[in-house]
XYZ file of C-alpha atoms in Angstrom:
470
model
C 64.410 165.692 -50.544
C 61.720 165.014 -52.581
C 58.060 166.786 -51.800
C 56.493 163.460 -51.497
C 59.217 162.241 -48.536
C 58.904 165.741 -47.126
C 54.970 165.270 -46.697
C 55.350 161.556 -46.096
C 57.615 163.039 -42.930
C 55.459 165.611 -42.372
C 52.724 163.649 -41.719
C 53.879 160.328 -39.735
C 55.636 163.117 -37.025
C 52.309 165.271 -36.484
C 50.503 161.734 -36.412
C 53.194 160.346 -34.246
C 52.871 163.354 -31.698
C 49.181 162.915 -31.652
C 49.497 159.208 -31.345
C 52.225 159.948 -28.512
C 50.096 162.038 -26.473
C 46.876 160.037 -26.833
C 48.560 157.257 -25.864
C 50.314 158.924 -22.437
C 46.913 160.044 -21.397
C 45.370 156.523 -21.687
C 48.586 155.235 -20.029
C 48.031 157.781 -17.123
C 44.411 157.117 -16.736
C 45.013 153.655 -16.544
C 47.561 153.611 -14.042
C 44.746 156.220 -11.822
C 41.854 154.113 -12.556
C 42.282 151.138 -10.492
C 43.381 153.217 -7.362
C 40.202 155.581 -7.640
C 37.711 151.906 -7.576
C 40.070 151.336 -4.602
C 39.417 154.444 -3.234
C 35.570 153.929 -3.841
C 35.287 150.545 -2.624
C 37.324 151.612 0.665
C 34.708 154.625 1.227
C 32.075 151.977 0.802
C 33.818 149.828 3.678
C 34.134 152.540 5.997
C 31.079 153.621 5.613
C 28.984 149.813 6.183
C 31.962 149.805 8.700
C 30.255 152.920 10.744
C 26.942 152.170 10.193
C 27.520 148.807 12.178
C 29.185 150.519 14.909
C 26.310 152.998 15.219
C 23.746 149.913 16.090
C 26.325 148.481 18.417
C 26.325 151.976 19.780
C 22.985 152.240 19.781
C 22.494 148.453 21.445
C 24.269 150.363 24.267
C 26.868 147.649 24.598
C 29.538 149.925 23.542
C 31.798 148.787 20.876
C 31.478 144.483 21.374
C 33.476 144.102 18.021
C 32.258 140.713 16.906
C 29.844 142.066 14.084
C 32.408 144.662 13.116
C 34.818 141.948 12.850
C 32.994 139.714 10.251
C 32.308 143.061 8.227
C 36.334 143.715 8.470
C 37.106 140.109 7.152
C 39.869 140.325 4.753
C 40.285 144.218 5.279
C 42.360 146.262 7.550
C 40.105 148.581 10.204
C 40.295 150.885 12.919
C 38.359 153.393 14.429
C 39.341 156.406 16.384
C 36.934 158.849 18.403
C 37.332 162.383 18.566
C 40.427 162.380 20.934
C 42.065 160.001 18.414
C 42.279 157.144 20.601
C 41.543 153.413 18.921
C 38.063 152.646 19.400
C 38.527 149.018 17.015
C 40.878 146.883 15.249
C 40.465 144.248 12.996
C 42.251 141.481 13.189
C 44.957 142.134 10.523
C 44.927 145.573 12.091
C 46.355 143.673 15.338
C 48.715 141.780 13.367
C 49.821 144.531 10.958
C 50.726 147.991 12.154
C 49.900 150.745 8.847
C 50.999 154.466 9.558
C 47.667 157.148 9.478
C 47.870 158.828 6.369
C 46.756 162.511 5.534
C 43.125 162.759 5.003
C 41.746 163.011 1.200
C 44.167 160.304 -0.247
C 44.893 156.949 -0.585
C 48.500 155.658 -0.371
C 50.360 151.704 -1.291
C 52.059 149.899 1.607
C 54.195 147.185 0.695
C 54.503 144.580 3.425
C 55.984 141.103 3.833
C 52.685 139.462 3.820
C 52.144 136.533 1.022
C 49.278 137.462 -1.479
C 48.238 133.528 -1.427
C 47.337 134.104 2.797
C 44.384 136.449 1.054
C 43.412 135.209 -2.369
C 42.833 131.691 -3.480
C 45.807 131.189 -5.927
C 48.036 128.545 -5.468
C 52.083 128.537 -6.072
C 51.465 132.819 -5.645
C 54.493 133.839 -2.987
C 54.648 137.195 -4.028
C 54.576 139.900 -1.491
C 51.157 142.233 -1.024
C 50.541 145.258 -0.381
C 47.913 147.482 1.367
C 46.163 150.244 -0.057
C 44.770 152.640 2.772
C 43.202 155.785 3.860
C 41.272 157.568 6.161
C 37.717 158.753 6.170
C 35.784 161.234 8.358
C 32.336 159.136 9.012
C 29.447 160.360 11.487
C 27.940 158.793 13.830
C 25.387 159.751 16.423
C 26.412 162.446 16.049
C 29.799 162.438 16.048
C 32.565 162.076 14.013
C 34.663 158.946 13.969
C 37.680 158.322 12.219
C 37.897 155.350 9.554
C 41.735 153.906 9.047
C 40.598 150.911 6.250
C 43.203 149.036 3.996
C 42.917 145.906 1.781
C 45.501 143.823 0.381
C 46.208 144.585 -3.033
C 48.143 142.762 -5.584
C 51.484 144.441 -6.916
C 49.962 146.860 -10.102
C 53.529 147.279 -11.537
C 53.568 144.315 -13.537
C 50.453 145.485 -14.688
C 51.588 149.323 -15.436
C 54.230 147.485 -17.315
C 52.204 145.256 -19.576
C 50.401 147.955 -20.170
C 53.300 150.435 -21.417
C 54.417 147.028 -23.484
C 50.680 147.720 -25.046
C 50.732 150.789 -25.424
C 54.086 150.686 -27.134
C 53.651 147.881 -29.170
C 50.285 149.972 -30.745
C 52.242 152.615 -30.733
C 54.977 151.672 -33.020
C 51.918 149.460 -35.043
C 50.025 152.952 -35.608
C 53.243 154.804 -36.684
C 54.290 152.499 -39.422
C 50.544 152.136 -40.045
C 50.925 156.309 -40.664
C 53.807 156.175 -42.497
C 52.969 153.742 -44.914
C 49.372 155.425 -45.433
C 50.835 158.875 -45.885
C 53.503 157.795 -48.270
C 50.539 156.159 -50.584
C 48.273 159.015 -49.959
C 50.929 161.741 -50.641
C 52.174 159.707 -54.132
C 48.822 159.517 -54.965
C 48.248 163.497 -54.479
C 51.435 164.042 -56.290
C 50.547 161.814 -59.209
C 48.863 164.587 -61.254
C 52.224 166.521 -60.558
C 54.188 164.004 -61.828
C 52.018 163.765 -64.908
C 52.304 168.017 -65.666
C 56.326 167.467 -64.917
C 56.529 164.728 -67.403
C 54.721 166.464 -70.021
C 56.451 169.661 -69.486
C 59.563 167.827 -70.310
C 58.367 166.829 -73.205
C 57.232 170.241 -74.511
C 60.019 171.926 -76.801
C 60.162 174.589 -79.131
C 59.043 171.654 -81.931
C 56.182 170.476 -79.811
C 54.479 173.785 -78.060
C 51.152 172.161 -79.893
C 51.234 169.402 -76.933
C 48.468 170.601 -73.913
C 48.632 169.243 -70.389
C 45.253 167.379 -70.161
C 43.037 168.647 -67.178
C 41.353 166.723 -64.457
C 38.903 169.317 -64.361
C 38.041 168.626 -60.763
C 38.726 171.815 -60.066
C 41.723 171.468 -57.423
C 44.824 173.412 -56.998
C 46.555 171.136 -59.711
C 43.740 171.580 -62.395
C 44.928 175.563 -61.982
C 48.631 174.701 -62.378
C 47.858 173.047 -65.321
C 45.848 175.794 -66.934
C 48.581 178.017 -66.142
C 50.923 176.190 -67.714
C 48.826 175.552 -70.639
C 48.284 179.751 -71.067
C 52.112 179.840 -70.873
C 52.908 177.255 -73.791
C 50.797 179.024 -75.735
C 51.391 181.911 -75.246
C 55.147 180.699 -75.936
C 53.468 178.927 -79.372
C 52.036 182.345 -80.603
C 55.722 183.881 -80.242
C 57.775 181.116 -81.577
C 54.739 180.742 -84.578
C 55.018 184.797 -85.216
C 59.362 184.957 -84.870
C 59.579 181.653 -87.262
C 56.618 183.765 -89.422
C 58.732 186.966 -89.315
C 62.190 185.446 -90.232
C 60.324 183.699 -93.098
C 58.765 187.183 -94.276
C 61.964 188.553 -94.198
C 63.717 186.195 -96.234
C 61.623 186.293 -98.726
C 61.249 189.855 -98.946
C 65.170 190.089 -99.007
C 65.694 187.251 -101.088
C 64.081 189.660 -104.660
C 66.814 193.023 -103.900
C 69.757 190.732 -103.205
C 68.648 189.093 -106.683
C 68.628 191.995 -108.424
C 71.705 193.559 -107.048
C 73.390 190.653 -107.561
C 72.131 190.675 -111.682
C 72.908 194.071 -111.821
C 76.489 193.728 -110.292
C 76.957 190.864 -112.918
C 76.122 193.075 -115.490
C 77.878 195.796 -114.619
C 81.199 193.208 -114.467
C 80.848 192.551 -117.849
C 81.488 195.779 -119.177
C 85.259 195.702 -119.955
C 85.887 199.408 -120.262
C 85.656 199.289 -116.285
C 88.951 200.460 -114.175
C 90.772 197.584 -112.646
C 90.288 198.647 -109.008
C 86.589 199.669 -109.710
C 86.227 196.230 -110.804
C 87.502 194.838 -107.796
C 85.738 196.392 -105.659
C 82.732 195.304 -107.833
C 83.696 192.001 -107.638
C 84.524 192.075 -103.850
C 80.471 193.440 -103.304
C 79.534 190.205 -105.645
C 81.235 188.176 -103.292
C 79.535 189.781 -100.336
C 75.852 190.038 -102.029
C 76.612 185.918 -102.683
C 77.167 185.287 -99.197
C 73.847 187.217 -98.335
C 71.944 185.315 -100.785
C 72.971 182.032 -99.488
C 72.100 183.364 -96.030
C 68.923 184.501 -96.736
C 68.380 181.243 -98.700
C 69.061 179.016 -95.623
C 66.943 181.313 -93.210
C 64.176 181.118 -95.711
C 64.831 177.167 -95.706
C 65.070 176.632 -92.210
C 61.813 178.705 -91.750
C 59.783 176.627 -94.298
C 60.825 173.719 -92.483
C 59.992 174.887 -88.958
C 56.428 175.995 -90.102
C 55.668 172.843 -91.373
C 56.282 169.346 -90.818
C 54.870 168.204 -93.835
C 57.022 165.873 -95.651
C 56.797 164.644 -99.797
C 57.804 160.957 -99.409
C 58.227 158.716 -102.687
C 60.046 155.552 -102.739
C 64.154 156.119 -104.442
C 67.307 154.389 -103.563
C 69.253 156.238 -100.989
C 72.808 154.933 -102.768
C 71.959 156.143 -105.904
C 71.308 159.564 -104.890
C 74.594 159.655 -102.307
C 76.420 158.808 -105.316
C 74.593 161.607 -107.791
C 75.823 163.941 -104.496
C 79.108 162.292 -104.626
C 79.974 163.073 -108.204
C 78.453 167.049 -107.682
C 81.179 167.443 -105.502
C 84.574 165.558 -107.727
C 85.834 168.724 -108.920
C 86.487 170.174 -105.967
C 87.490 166.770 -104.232
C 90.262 167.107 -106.995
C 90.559 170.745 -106.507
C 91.935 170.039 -102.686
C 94.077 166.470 -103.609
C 91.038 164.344 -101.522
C 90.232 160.742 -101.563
C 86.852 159.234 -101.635
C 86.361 156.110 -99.881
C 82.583 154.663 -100.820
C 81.088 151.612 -99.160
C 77.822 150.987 -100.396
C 76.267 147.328 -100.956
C 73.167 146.916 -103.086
C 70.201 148.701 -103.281
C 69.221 150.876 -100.584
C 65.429 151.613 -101.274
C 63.183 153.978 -98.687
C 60.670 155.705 -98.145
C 61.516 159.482 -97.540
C 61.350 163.128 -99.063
C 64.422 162.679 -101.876
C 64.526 166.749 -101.946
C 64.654 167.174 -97.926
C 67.033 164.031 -97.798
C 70.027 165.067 -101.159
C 69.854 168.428 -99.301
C 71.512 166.640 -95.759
C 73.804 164.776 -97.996
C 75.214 168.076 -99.680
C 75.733 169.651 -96.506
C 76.936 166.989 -94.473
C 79.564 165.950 -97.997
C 79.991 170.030 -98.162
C 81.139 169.782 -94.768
C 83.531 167.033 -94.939
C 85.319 168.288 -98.321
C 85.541 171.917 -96.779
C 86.912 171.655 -92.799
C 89.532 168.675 -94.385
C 93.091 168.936 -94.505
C 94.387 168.933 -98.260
C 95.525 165.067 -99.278
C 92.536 163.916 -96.537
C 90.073 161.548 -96.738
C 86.199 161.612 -96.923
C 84.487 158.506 -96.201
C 80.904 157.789 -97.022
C 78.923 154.373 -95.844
C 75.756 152.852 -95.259
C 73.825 150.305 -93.075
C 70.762 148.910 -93.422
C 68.560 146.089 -91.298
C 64.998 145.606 -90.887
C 64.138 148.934 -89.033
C 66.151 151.883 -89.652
C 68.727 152.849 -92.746
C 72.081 154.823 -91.314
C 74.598 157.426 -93.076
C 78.047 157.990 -92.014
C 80.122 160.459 -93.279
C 83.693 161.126 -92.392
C 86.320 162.928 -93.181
C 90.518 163.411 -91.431
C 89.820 167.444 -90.463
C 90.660 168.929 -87.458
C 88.368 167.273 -84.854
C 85.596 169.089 -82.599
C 85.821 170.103 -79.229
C 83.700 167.940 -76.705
C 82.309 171.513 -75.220
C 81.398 172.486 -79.463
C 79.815 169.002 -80.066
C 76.989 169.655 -77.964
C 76.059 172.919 -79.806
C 76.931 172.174 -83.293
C 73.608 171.731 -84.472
C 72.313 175.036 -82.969
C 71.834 177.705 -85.350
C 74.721 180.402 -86.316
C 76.928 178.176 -83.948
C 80.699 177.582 -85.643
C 83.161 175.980 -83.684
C 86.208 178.374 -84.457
C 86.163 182.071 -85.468
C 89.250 181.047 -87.591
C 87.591 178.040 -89.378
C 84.716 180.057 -89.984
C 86.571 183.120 -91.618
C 88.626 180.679 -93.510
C 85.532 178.644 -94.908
C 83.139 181.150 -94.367
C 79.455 179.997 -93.984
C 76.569 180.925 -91.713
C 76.144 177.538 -89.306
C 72.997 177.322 -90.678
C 73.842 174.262 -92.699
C 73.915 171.466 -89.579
C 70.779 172.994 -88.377
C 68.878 172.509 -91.465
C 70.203 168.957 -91.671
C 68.848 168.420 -88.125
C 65.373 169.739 -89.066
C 65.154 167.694 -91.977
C 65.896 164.154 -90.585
C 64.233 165.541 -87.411
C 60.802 165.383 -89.873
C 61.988 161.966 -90.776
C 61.957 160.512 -87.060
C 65.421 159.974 -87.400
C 68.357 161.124 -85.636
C 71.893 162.847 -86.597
C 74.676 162.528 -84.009
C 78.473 163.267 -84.534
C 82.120 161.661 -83.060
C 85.161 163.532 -83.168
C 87.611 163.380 -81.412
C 89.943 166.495 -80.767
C 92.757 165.374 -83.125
C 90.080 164.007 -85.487
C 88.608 161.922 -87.235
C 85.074 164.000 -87.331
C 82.043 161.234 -88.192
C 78.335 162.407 -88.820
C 76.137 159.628 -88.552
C 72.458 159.824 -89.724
C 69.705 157.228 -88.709
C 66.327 156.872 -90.386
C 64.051 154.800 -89.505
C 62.325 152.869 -92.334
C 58.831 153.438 -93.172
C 56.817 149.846 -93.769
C 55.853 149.641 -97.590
C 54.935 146.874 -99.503
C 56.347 148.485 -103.065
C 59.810 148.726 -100.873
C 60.007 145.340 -99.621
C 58.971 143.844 -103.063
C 61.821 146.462 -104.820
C 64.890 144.936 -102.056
């Protein structure tokens, strides 16, 4: 799960559980509140209701119940003394019998009674019910007992309208929250994003590239210092390795020269021993392979230092052919045909050094892992945006497994092949470099039976002198 669902989750539940409990408290309250103004309107009642019956008291009448009567109108009264006996009872009181409840709180009688018999509303058959309590009220000095009720509407329609609220905001608020947090947590993440994609981008070729900064100071702004420290530190390393294999070969490349001209000299001299000269011969063979080692490292560390490129304006065909006939003595030499399909002139725009050197290795390549009476195949395409190469030849094919890796350095498919052709898998990776520079692309199909194609792609560089040339 991604961080920004995880927060977007997060979120909406720790909102939802505040919303959730906010809302059970209002719900709660509101089902209280309209009891406790019943509750304070009853206390009112009881007590208008004993200060009337302490001036009929004091009329010395005793308890006439007329005036208490019109002060009971609508409400359910009566009064006990001390000894609990009933003292008054309002007319509904007569007509309606309500059980005393405990002191201190108010209870709900339902009753057969219609609500329209109390309030003005027409067509209104529903049932009421009575709301009552008791209350402790003094007077002259002594303490009566209040027993008041009124007739109440039902208040669970209303508890359940209100849920229905409640709920309906409820659900409103959450997708409210989720919809909020998922635009507020992409938005936080956005910088992230950004440093991700960039830090895909970043290879070994481009460790030059910097993650730009916000410089707002946050949490992010220090990732992306960090990670900036890291690349280059990583550019320093890769800078000084590429710098040390490139001192090397060039500090190897003189001795191996001179051993090599010494060795050559030494072969000529013809009063040598036959197995002396072998084994002089076999150490020629060996300082050769060196040479061309150190040659390629010292190459492939040029063109890793620099991506500076010599372009001049030559026709690709005619140097693939110039390539092609380099190599017709030993096409002969191993009984191989040439197939060549090239239409035209082929003019671009490119380094002609950096480019014959991919044709001789990828031609190199094709003549040496073929099978003797193979084919090599060269062709060319070429449209308004990009010129392509393809090379093939009837070898043994590549693994899929090799494919992937045969442009890495030192990397041969087979210890066999590469004992029988010898070679340093240097020669791919130099090719890669090169049309790497270019903007271009080299890819390769093979199958594991064979054919094995190498395909190169360049894309053409606009110039007027070309156009004018085709």
């Amino acid at each position: 799960m991604k961080i920004r669902t995880r927060t977007t989750l997060w979120v909406s539940l720790a909102g939802l559980a505040a919303t959730v409990v906010l809302s059970l408290i209002v719900f709660f309250w509101g089902l209280e509140t309209p009891y406790e103004f019943l509750d304070q309107e009853l206390e009112i009642r009881a007590r208008n209701v004993g200060v009337e019956l302490a001036r009929e008291l004091a009329a010395g009448g005793g308890v006439q119940g007329a005036d208490l009567e019109r002060f009971t109108r609508l409400y359910w009264v009566r009064i006990y003394n001390q000894r609990r006996q009933l003292v008054f009872a309002s007319a509904l009181a007569e007509e309606i019998d309500l059980p005393l409840p405990a002191e201190g709180r108010g209870h709900l009688v339902p009753t057969d009674l219609a609500l329209n018999r109390f309030y003005d509303e027409e067509g209104t058959d529903e049932a009421t019910s009575f709301w009552h309590r008791t209350f402790r009220v003094p007077v002259a000095g002594t303490a009566y007992l209040v027993h008041v009720a009124r007739p109440v509407e039902s208040l669970v329609w209303e508890s359940v309208e209100a849920a229905t609220v409640i709920g309906s905001a409820l659900l409103a608020s959450v997708l409210l929250l989720v919809v909020v947090s998922y635009l507020v947590a992409g938005r936080i993440l956005g910088p992230v994003r950004e440093i991700n994609r960039l830090a895909r981008e970043i290879n070994e070729n481009t460790l030059a590239r910097r993650i730009q900064l916000a410089a707002n100071g946050d949490e992010i702004d220090e990732l992306a210092a960090s990670l900036n420290q890291m690349f280059d530190r990583l550019h320093t390393s890769f800078r000084r390795q590429k710098e040390f294999v490139a001192n090397a070969s060039h500090e190897l490349k003189t001795p191996i020269t001179l051993l090599r001209l010494s060795l050559e000299e030494t072969l000529q001299d013809e009063r040598l021993p036959a197995d002396v000269q072998e084994r002089l011969l076999a150490q020629e063979r060996a300082l050769s392979r060196m040479h061309r080692l150190v040659k390629n490292l010292l190459d492939l560390s040029r063109l890793e230092l620099t991506e500076r490129l010599e372009r001049t304006t030559f026709c690709l065909h005619a140097l693939l052919r110039q390539v092609l006939d380099e190599f017709q003595v030993l096409l002969a030499e191993r009984q191989l045909t040439l197939q060549v399909h090239l239409q035209g002139a082929c003019p671009i725009l490119a380094d002609r050094e950096k480019i014959q050197r991919v044709l001789i290795n990828l031609v190199d390549n094709a003549i040496r892992y073929n099978v003797p009476g193979g084919t090599v195949t060269c062709r060319t395409f070429r449209d308004s945006v990009q010129v392509r190469v393809t090379i093939t030849n009837t070898g043994p094919g590549i693994a899929a497994a090799d494919q992937a890796r045969i442009f890495d350095q030192f990397f041969r498919c087979e210890q066999s092949r590469a004992s029988e052709h010898g070679g340093a898998g240097l020669g791919l990776t130099i090719a890669h470099r090169i049309v790497e520079l270019h903007g271009g692309r080299i890819e390769i199909d093979s199958a594991p039976t064979g054919p094995t194609c190498l395909r190169v792609t360049l894309p053409l560089v606009p110039d007027p002198a070309l156009d004018a040339a085709a």
